[in-house]
Amino acid sequence: MNEPKLLLIEDDRRSAQSLERVLKGKGYAVTLADRGDEGLELARTKDFDVVITDLRMPGLSGLDLVRELHAAKPRLPIILMTAFGTTETAIEATKSGAYDYLLKPFEMPELIEVVGRAVAGARLMTEPVELGEEGLEGQAIVGRSRAMQTVYKEIGRVATTSATVLIRGETGTGKELVARAVYQHSERAAKPFIAVNCAAIPESLLESELFGHERGAFTGADQRRVGRFEQAHQGTLFLDEIGDMSAFTQAKLLRVLQDKVIQRVGGKEEIPVDVRILAATHRDLEKAISERLFREDLYYRLSAVVVRLPALRERAEDIPDLVGYFLRRFSREFKITPTSPEADALAWLVEQPWPGNVRQLENVIRQALLLSRGFAVTRQHMETVAAKSSEAAASIGGPAGGGATLEESIDLWLKSAKEGAQIDVHARAFEAMERVLFGRAIDLAQGNQAKAARWLNVSRQTMREKLRSFGLKEEGQGP
Ligand SMILES: Nc1ncnc2c1ncn2[C@@H]1O[C@H](COP(=O)(O)OP(=O)(O)OP(=O)(O)O)[C@@H](O)[C@H]1O
Ligand SMILES: [Mg+2]
């Protein structure tokens, strides 16, 4: 991936230079402009990934720049730098399409964080997602299986409408990729695509994140804030992990879907918004409805069109294509000669249960490729990686398969969860424990499933299913 290109418009020489130094140090290619009109011209004619601009400048004010540039390039993120006392203008600018603003004096880590987020967000919009086959750049949704053909058809069918789309599927099946593909093929492709991960934002903040708030709406709300709905006006809003939204926010969302207006938190004004909603979840919504965790009426609103992504194990015939795709991609990334996997390595990969789906396969291939150091990727590489990687520890080989112990795995998962990763530690730990248990039992019974089942006091049926789902030895079936 090339270094992101950043345009910095700032008339104060010294401040421009120090920002430039920091941003270059973080791997950005920085272009400087010291007048608003000059900056606008540059941003219009050249390709940038993000624009940072001062609010007060000669030539053209930051607010006018935002208005004109956003009209010309709605997908280009613009970040405003603003001094205290001009925040109302900055908020005005966010309504006119600015991505975010920074209140001077700000700390460098804050700047780096906002810029990083803006660039990542813009890439979601601009990096093309190809369907079914890989293009030269960007990403592809790979797979020719029947199940995936259905998915492509569905994407094509819904893209040109403005219908709400609910994307369902287990973790790592490509829901986010599909959301981007739907957006990129839609009539709103030139307008913004804004993603909100409902599970990653604390419940108390999600409402204001989505709908914004008025000044004084709650303690800490010392400025008005424009929410994602307003920012996504005329564009697309991707509500990821919608199954994790609280009942309260669900009710507010339902109202927006019905009335097409939002109210900021603590505000009375009804603000009309024209936003296309894409939503995704890995959760079992029917179950959540029966447990009263998810509103049935919201579910019906969202599920006018449902795209259901198959689990990888349901389309194992796509694994060779995916493996080839990831090997080519990572070889390019690591600048090594592409190699093919050995036949038995491929056969082994096809047989694995892949509870982490394509994401897990992708991780295993990346690491196996690094391990193989440019030589053929063998089954040995795959197994070593699978046993070691904490992702894979929960699925292939598992803690019992060498590498991390159960406790070590649990520590790893907890640590990742603490750092914000979205993993279901409880489910994983149980699965890992069961893997150890069933693995040990079948070993001790020397492959005799009847014996192992008796010792564990489970049915032979359960024994068979567990062994299969954990990919534990099929040989030595026992009497
Ligand atoms: N069909 C596919 N072809 C190529 N890559 C894929 C495919 N499906 C998923 N991937 C890759 O797998 C990874 C996970 O995909 P994605 O983030 O879309 O999953 P998700 O369904 O949103 O998972 P989660 O529920 O955990 O958020 C990404 O790196 C994505 O590029
Ligand atoms: Mg996702």
PDB file of N, CA and C in Angstrom, residues 194-199 201-214 218 225-233 236-242 244-254 256-257 261-265 271 273 275-279 298:
ATOM      1  N   ILE A 194     -20.226   5.959   5.743  1.00  0.00           N
ATOM      2  CA  ILE A 194     -19.736   6.106   7.107  1.00  0.00           C
ATOM      3  C   ILE A 194     -20.063   4.852   7.891  1.00  0.00           C
ATOM      4  N   ALA A 195     -19.034   4.287   8.514  1.00  0.00           N
ATOM      5  CA  ALA A 195     -19.215   3.044   9.255  1.00  0.00           C
ATOM      6  C   ALA A 195     -19.185   3.314  10.747  1.00  0.00           C
ATOM      7  N   VAL A 196     -20.137   2.750  11.451  1.00  0.00           N
ATOM      8  CA  VAL A 196     -20.153   2.853  12.904  1.00  0.00           C
ATOM      9  C   VAL A 196     -20.211   1.440  13.469  1.00  0.00           C
ATOM     10  N   ASN A 197     -19.260   1.107  14.313  1.00  0.00           N
ATOM     11  CA  ASN A 197     -19.285  -0.204  14.939  1.00  0.00           C
ATOM     12  C   ASN A 197     -20.009  -0.103  16.285  1.00  0.00           C
ATOM     13  N   CYS A 198     -21.247  -0.577  16.290  1.00  0.00           N
ATOM     14  CA  CYS A 198     -22.100  -0.385  17.467  1.00  0.00           C
ATOM     15  C   CYS A 198     -21.572  -1.135  18.691  1.00  0.00           C
ATOM     16  N   ALA A 199     -20.784  -2.195  18.459  1.00  0.00           N
ATOM     17  CA  ALA A 199     -20.282  -2.964  19.598  1.00  0.00           C
ATOM     18  C   ALA A 199     -19.048  -2.305  20.203  1.00  0.00           C
ATOM     19  N   ILE A 201     -18.482   0.981  20.574  1.00  0.00           N
ATOM     20  CA  ILE A 201     -18.722   2.256  21.241  1.00  0.00           C
ATOM     21  C   ILE A 201     -19.546   2.016  22.494  1.00  0.00           C
ATOM     22  N   PRO A 202     -19.078   2.544  23.632  1.00  0.00           N
ATOM     23  CA  PRO A 202     -19.834   2.319  24.866  1.00  0.00           C
ATOM     24  C   PRO A 202     -21.275   2.798  24.706  1.00  0.00           C
ATOM     25  N   GLU A 203     -22.160   2.037  25.301  1.00  0.00           N
ATOM     26  CA  GLU A 203     -23.591   2.295  25.192  1.00  0.00           C
ATOM     27  C   GLU A 203     -23.948   3.759  25.458  1.00  0.00           C
ATOM     28  N   SER A 204     -23.302   4.333  26.477  1.00  0.00           N
ATOM     29  CA  SER A 204     -23.652   5.700  26.870  1.00  0.00           C
ATOM     30  C   SER A 204     -23.267   6.711  25.800  1.00  0.00           C
ATOM     31  N   LEU A 205     -22.348   6.339  24.907  1.00  0.00           N
ATOM     32  CA  LEU A 205     -21.889   7.292  23.900  1.00  0.00           C
ATOM     33  C   LEU A 205     -22.501   7.049  22.522  1.00  0.00           C
ATOM     34  N   LEU A 206     -23.064   5.845  22.336  1.00  0.00           N
ATOM     35  CA  LEU A 206     -23.518   5.478  20.992  1.00  0.00           C
ATOM     36  C   LEU A 206     -24.614   6.410  20.476  1.00  0.00           C
ATOM     37  N   GLU A 207     -25.511   6.771  21.363  1.00  0.00           N
ATOM     38  CA  GLU A 207     -26.622   7.617  20.948  1.00  0.00           C
ATOM     39  C   GLU A 207     -26.107   8.949  20.394  1.00  0.00           C
ATOM     40  N   SER A 208     -25.192   9.552  21.126  1.00  0.00           N
ATOM     41  CA  SER A 208     -24.656  10.827  20.676  1.00  0.00           C
ATOM     42  C   SER A 208     -23.777  10.667  19.433  1.00  0.00           C
ATOM     43  N   GLU A 209     -23.088   9.539  19.353  1.00  0.00           N
ATOM     44  CA  GLU A 209     -22.290   9.248  18.159  1.00  0.00           C
ATOM     45  C   GLU A 209     -23.193   9.226  16.916  1.00  0.00           C
ATOM     46  N   LEU A 210     -24.327   8.591  17.047  1.00  0.00           N
ATOM     47  CA  LEU A 210     -25.218   8.443  15.887  1.00  0.00           C
ATOM     48  C   LEU A 210     -26.015   9.702  15.598  1.00  0.00           C
ATOM     49  N   PHE A 211     -26.551  10.296  16.653  1.00  0.00           N
ATOM     50  CA  PHE A 211     -27.508  11.381  16.439  1.00  0.00           C
ATOM     51  C   PHE A 211     -26.953  12.759  16.800  1.00  0.00           C
ATOM     52  N   GLY A 212     -25.785  12.804  17.414  1.00  0.00           N
ATOM     53  CA  GLY A 212     -25.223  14.079  17.846  1.00  0.00           C
ATOM     54  C   GLY A 212     -25.858  14.549  19.137  1.00  0.00           C
ATOM     55  N   HIS A 213     -25.388  15.669  19.656  1.00  0.00           N
ATOM     56  CA  HIS A 213     -26.027  16.201  20.848  1.00  0.00           C
ATOM     57  C   HIS A 213     -25.922  17.721  20.855  1.00  0.00           C
ATOM     58  N   GLU A 214     -26.790  18.327  21.646  1.00  0.00           N
ATOM     59  CA  GLU A 214     -26.730  19.775  21.830  1.00  0.00           C
ATOM     60  C   GLU A 214     -25.804  20.074  22.995  1.00  0.00           C
ATOM     61  N   PHE A 218     -25.751  16.686  28.330  1.00  0.00           N
ATOM     62  CA  PHE A 218     -25.382  15.851  29.487  1.00  0.00           C
ATOM     63  C   PHE A 218     -24.037  16.349  29.987  1.00  0.00           C
ATOM     64  N   ARG A 225     -22.527  18.662  19.022  1.00  0.00           N
ATOM     65  CA  ARG A 225     -21.840  17.695  18.197  1.00  0.00           C
ATOM     66  C   ARG A 225     -22.768  17.189  17.104  1.00  0.00           C
ATOM     67  N   VAL A 226     -22.241  17.091  15.906  1.00  0.00           N
ATOM     68  CA  VAL A 226     -23.022  16.600  14.778  1.00  0.00           C
ATOM     69  C   VAL A 226     -22.825  15.094  14.699  1.00  0.00           C
ATOM     70  N   GLY A 227     -23.916  14.356  14.659  1.00  0.00           N
ATOM     71  CA  GLY A 227     -23.805  12.903  14.681  1.00  0.00           C
ATOM     72  C   GLY A 227     -23.560  12.306  13.306  1.00  0.00           C
ATOM     73  N   ARG A 228     -23.340  10.992  13.302  1.00  0.00           N
ATOM     74  CA  ARG A 228     -23.019  10.292  12.061  1.00  0.00           C
ATOM     75  C   ARG A 228     -24.166  10.336  11.054  1.00  0.00           C
ATOM     76  N   PHE A 229     -25.411  10.322  11.549  1.00  0.00           N
ATOM     77  CA  PHE A 229     -26.541  10.385  10.634  1.00  0.00           C
ATOM     78  C   PHE A 229     -26.501  11.667   9.809  1.00  0.00           C
ATOM     79  N   GLU A 230     -26.252  12.777  10.493  1.00  0.00           N
ATOM     80  CA  GLU A 230     -26.184  14.053   9.773  1.00  0.00           C
ATOM     81  C   GLU A 230     -25.009  14.066   8.811  1.00  0.00           C
ATOM     82  N   GLN A 231     -23.888  13.495   9.254  1.00  0.00           N
ATOM     83  CA  GLN A 231     -22.701  13.475   8.390  1.00  0.00           C
ATOM     84  C   GLN A 231     -22.911  12.623   7.157  1.00  0.00           C
ATOM     85  N   ALA A 232     -23.719  11.593   7.312  1.00  0.00           N
ATOM     86  CA  ALA A 232     -23.921  10.664   6.197  1.00  0.00           C
ATOM     87  C   ALA A 232     -25.048  11.123   5.278  1.00  0.00           C
ATOM     88  N   HIS A 233     -25.573  12.299   5.506  1.00  0.00           N
ATOM     89  CA  HIS A 233     -26.694  12.809   4.716  1.00  0.00           C
ATOM     90  C   HIS A 233     -26.450  12.611   3.217  1.00  0.00           C
ATOM     91  N   THR A 236     -24.423   6.850   2.744  1.00  0.00           N
ATOM     92  CA  THR A 236     -24.725   5.531   3.278  1.00  0.00           C
ATOM     93  C   THR A 236     -24.135   5.400   4.671  1.00  0.00           C
ATOM     94  N   LEU A 237     -24.910   4.854   5.574  1.00  0.00           N
ATOM     95  CA  LEU A 237     -24.429   4.632   6.930  1.00  0.00           C
ATOM     96  C   LEU A 237     -24.397   3.123   7.172  1.00  0.00           C
ATOM     97  N   PHE A 238     -23.237   2.633   7.562  1.00  0.00           N
ATOM     98  CA  PHE A 238     -23.089   1.198   7.819  1.00  0.00           C
ATOM     99  C   PHE A 238     -23.091   0.965   9.317  1.00  0.00           C
ATOM    100  N   LEU A 239     -24.156   0.374   9.814  1.00  0.00           N
ATOM    101  CA  LEU A 239     -24.266   0.078  11.240  1.00  0.00           C
ATOM    102  C   LEU A 239     -23.802  -1.355  11.470  1.00  0.00           C
ATOM    103  N   ASP A 240     -22.535  -1.465  11.843  1.00  0.00           N
ATOM    104  CA  ASP A 240     -21.935  -2.785  12.013  1.00  0.00           C
ATOM    105  C   ASP A 240     -22.249  -3.288  13.421  1.00  0.00           C
ATOM    106  N   GLU A 241     -22.379  -4.602  13.563  1.00  0.00           N
ATOM    107  CA  GLU A 241     -22.691  -5.226  14.861  1.00  0.00           C
ATOM    108  C   GLU A 241     -23.975  -4.651  15.451  1.00  0.00           C
ATOM    109  N   ILE A 242     -24.988  -4.545  14.624  1.00  0.00           N
ATOM    110  CA  ILE A 242     -26.223  -3.922  15.084  1.00  0.00           C
ATOM    111  C   ILE A 242     -26.909  -4.776  16.149  1.00  0.00           C
ATOM    112  N   ASP A 244     -25.709  -5.772  18.691  1.00  0.00           N
ATOM    113  CA  ASP A 244     -25.195  -5.396  20.006  1.00  0.00           C
ATOM    114  C   ASP A 244     -25.754  -4.073  20.507  1.00  0.00           C
ATOM    115  N   MET A 245     -26.675  -3.500  19.742  1.00  0.00           N
ATOM    116  CA  MET A 245     -27.229  -2.195  20.124  1.00  0.00           C
ATOM    117  C   MET A 245     -28.231  -2.377  21.263  1.00  0.00           C
ATOM    118  N   SER A 246     -28.240  -1.434  22.202  1.00  0.00           N
ATOM    119  CA  SER A 246     -29.152  -1.565  23.340  1.00  0.00           C
ATOM    120  C   SER A 246     -30.595  -1.285  22.906  1.00  0.00           C
ATOM    121  N   ALA A 247     -31.530  -1.732  23.725  1.00  0.00           N
ATOM    122  CA  ALA A 247     -32.950  -1.559  23.415  1.00  0.00           C
ATOM    123  C   ALA A 247     -33.290  -0.079  23.244  1.00  0.00           C
ATOM    124  N   PHE A 248     -32.664   0.743  24.043  1.00  0.00           N
ATOM    125  CA  PHE A 248     -32.932   2.167  24.003  1.00  0.00           C
ATOM    126  C   PHE A 248     -32.529   2.784  22.655  1.00  0.00           C
ATOM    127  N   THR A 249     -31.313   2.492  22.234  1.00  0.00           N
ATOM    128  CA  THR A 249     -30.838   3.026  20.958  1.00  0.00           C
ATOM    129  C   THR A 249     -31.611   2.408  19.796  1.00  0.00           C
ATOM    130  N   GLN A 250     -31.992   1.138  19.962  1.00  0.00           N
ATOM    131  CA  GLN A 250     -32.816   0.501  18.929  1.00  0.00           C
ATOM    132  C   GLN A 250     -34.107   1.279  18.700  1.00  0.00           C
ATOM    133  N   ALA A 251     -34.716   1.721  19.805  1.00  0.00           N
ATOM    134  CA  ALA A 251     -35.977   2.458  19.693  1.00  0.00           C
ATOM    135  C   ALA A 251     -35.762   3.774  18.949  1.00  0.00           C
ATOM    136  N   LYS A 252     -34.640   4.425  19.251  1.00  0.00           N
ATOM    137  CA  LYS A 252     -34.349   5.692  18.566  1.00  0.00           C
ATOM    138  C   LYS A 252     -34.090   5.458  17.072  1.00  0.00           C
ATOM    139  N   LEU A 253     -33.386   4.395  16.800  1.00  0.00           N
ATOM    140  CA  LEU A 253     -33.079   4.076  15.407  1.00  0.00           C
ATOM    141  C   LEU A 253     -34.356   3.786  14.619  1.00  0.00           C
ATOM    142  N   LEU A 254     -35.232   3.048  15.250  1.00  0.00           N
ATOM    143  CA  LEU A 254     -36.491   2.706  14.595  1.00  0.00           C
ATOM    144  C   LEU A 254     -37.238   3.979  14.173  1.00  0.00           C
ATOM    145  N   VAL A 256     -36.001   6.857  13.475  1.00  0.00           N
ATOM    146  CA  VAL A 256     -35.330   7.490  12.334  1.00  0.00           C
ATOM    147  C   VAL A 256     -35.705   6.780  11.042  1.00  0.00           C
ATOM    148  N   LEU A 257     -35.745   5.468  11.099  1.00  0.00           N
ATOM    149  CA  LEU A 257     -36.060   4.708   9.893  1.00  0.00           C
ATOM    150  C   LEU A 257     -37.492   4.987   9.443  1.00  0.00           C
ATOM    151  N   VAL A 261     -36.239  11.527  10.160  1.00  0.00           N
ATOM    152  CA  VAL A 261     -35.721  12.719  10.825  1.00  0.00           C
ATOM    153  C   VAL A 261     -34.966  12.262  12.065  1.00  0.00           C
ATOM    154  N   ILE A 262     -33.987  13.058  12.460  1.00  0.00           N
ATOM    155  CA  ILE A 262     -33.299  12.758  13.708  1.00  0.00           C
ATOM    156  C   ILE A 262     -33.468  13.932  14.667  1.00  0.00           C
ATOM    157  N   GLN A 263     -33.277  13.625  15.935  1.00  0.00           N
ATOM    158  CA  GLN A 263     -33.201  14.664  16.954  1.00  0.00           C
ATOM    159  C   GLN A 263     -31.895  14.469  17.679  1.00  0.00           C
ATOM    160  N   ARG A 264     -31.130  15.530  17.797  1.00  0.00           N
ATOM    161  CA  ARG A 264     -29.890  15.402  18.561  1.00  0.00           C
ATOM    162  C   ARG A 264     -30.250  15.163  20.022  1.00  0.00           C
ATOM    163  N   VAL A 265     -29.347  14.534  20.754  1.00  0.00           N
ATOM    164  CA  VAL A 265     -29.591  14.314  22.173  1.00  0.00           C
ATOM    165  C   VAL A 265     -29.698  15.682  22.847  1.00  0.00           C
ATOM    166  N   ILE A 271     -34.419  17.116  12.487  1.00  0.00           N
ATOM    167  CA  ILE A 271     -33.549  17.367  11.348  1.00  0.00           C
ATOM    168  C   ILE A 271     -33.761  16.266  10.309  1.00  0.00           C
ATOM    169  N   VAL A 273     -33.066  13.714   7.509  1.00  0.00           N
ATOM    170  CA  VAL A 273     -31.864  13.082   6.971  1.00  0.00           C
ATOM    171  C   VAL A 273     -32.245  12.083   5.893  1.00  0.00           C
ATOM    172  N   VAL A 275     -30.569   9.046   4.438  1.00  0.00           N
ATOM    173  CA  VAL A 275     -29.435   8.148   4.617  1.00  0.00           C
ATOM    174  C   VAL A 275     -29.844   6.728   4.263  1.00  0.00           C
ATOM    175  N   ARG A 276     -29.008   6.065   3.495  1.00  0.00           N
ATOM    176  CA  ARG A 276     -29.261   4.661   3.250  1.00  0.00           C
ATOM    177  C   ARG A 276     -28.554   3.834   4.321  1.00  0.00           C
ATOM    178  N   ILE A 277     -29.312   2.901   4.907  1.00  0.00           N
ATOM    179  CA  ILE A 277     -28.757   2.105   5.994  1.00  0.00           C
ATOM    180  C   ILE A 277     -28.350   0.711   5.512  1.00  0.00           C
ATOM    181  N   LEU A 278     -27.114   0.362   5.834  1.00  0.00           N
ATOM    182  CA  LEU A 278     -26.677  -1.024   5.703  1.00  0.00           C
ATOM    183  C   LEU A 278     -26.355  -1.481   7.123  1.00  0.00           C
ATOM    184  N   ALA A 279     -26.789  -2.657   7.482  1.00  0.00           N
ATOM    185  CA  ALA A 279     -26.524  -3.137   8.836  1.00  0.00           C
ATOM    186  C   ALA A 279     -25.944  -4.539   8.762  1.00  0.00           C
ATOM    187  N   LEU A 298     -38.006  -3.422  14.727  1.00  0.00           N
ATOM    188  CA  LEU A 298     -36.779  -2.930  14.096  1.00  0.00           C
ATOM    189  C   LEU A 298     -36.238  -3.987  13.136  1.00  0.00           C
TER     190      LEU A 298
END
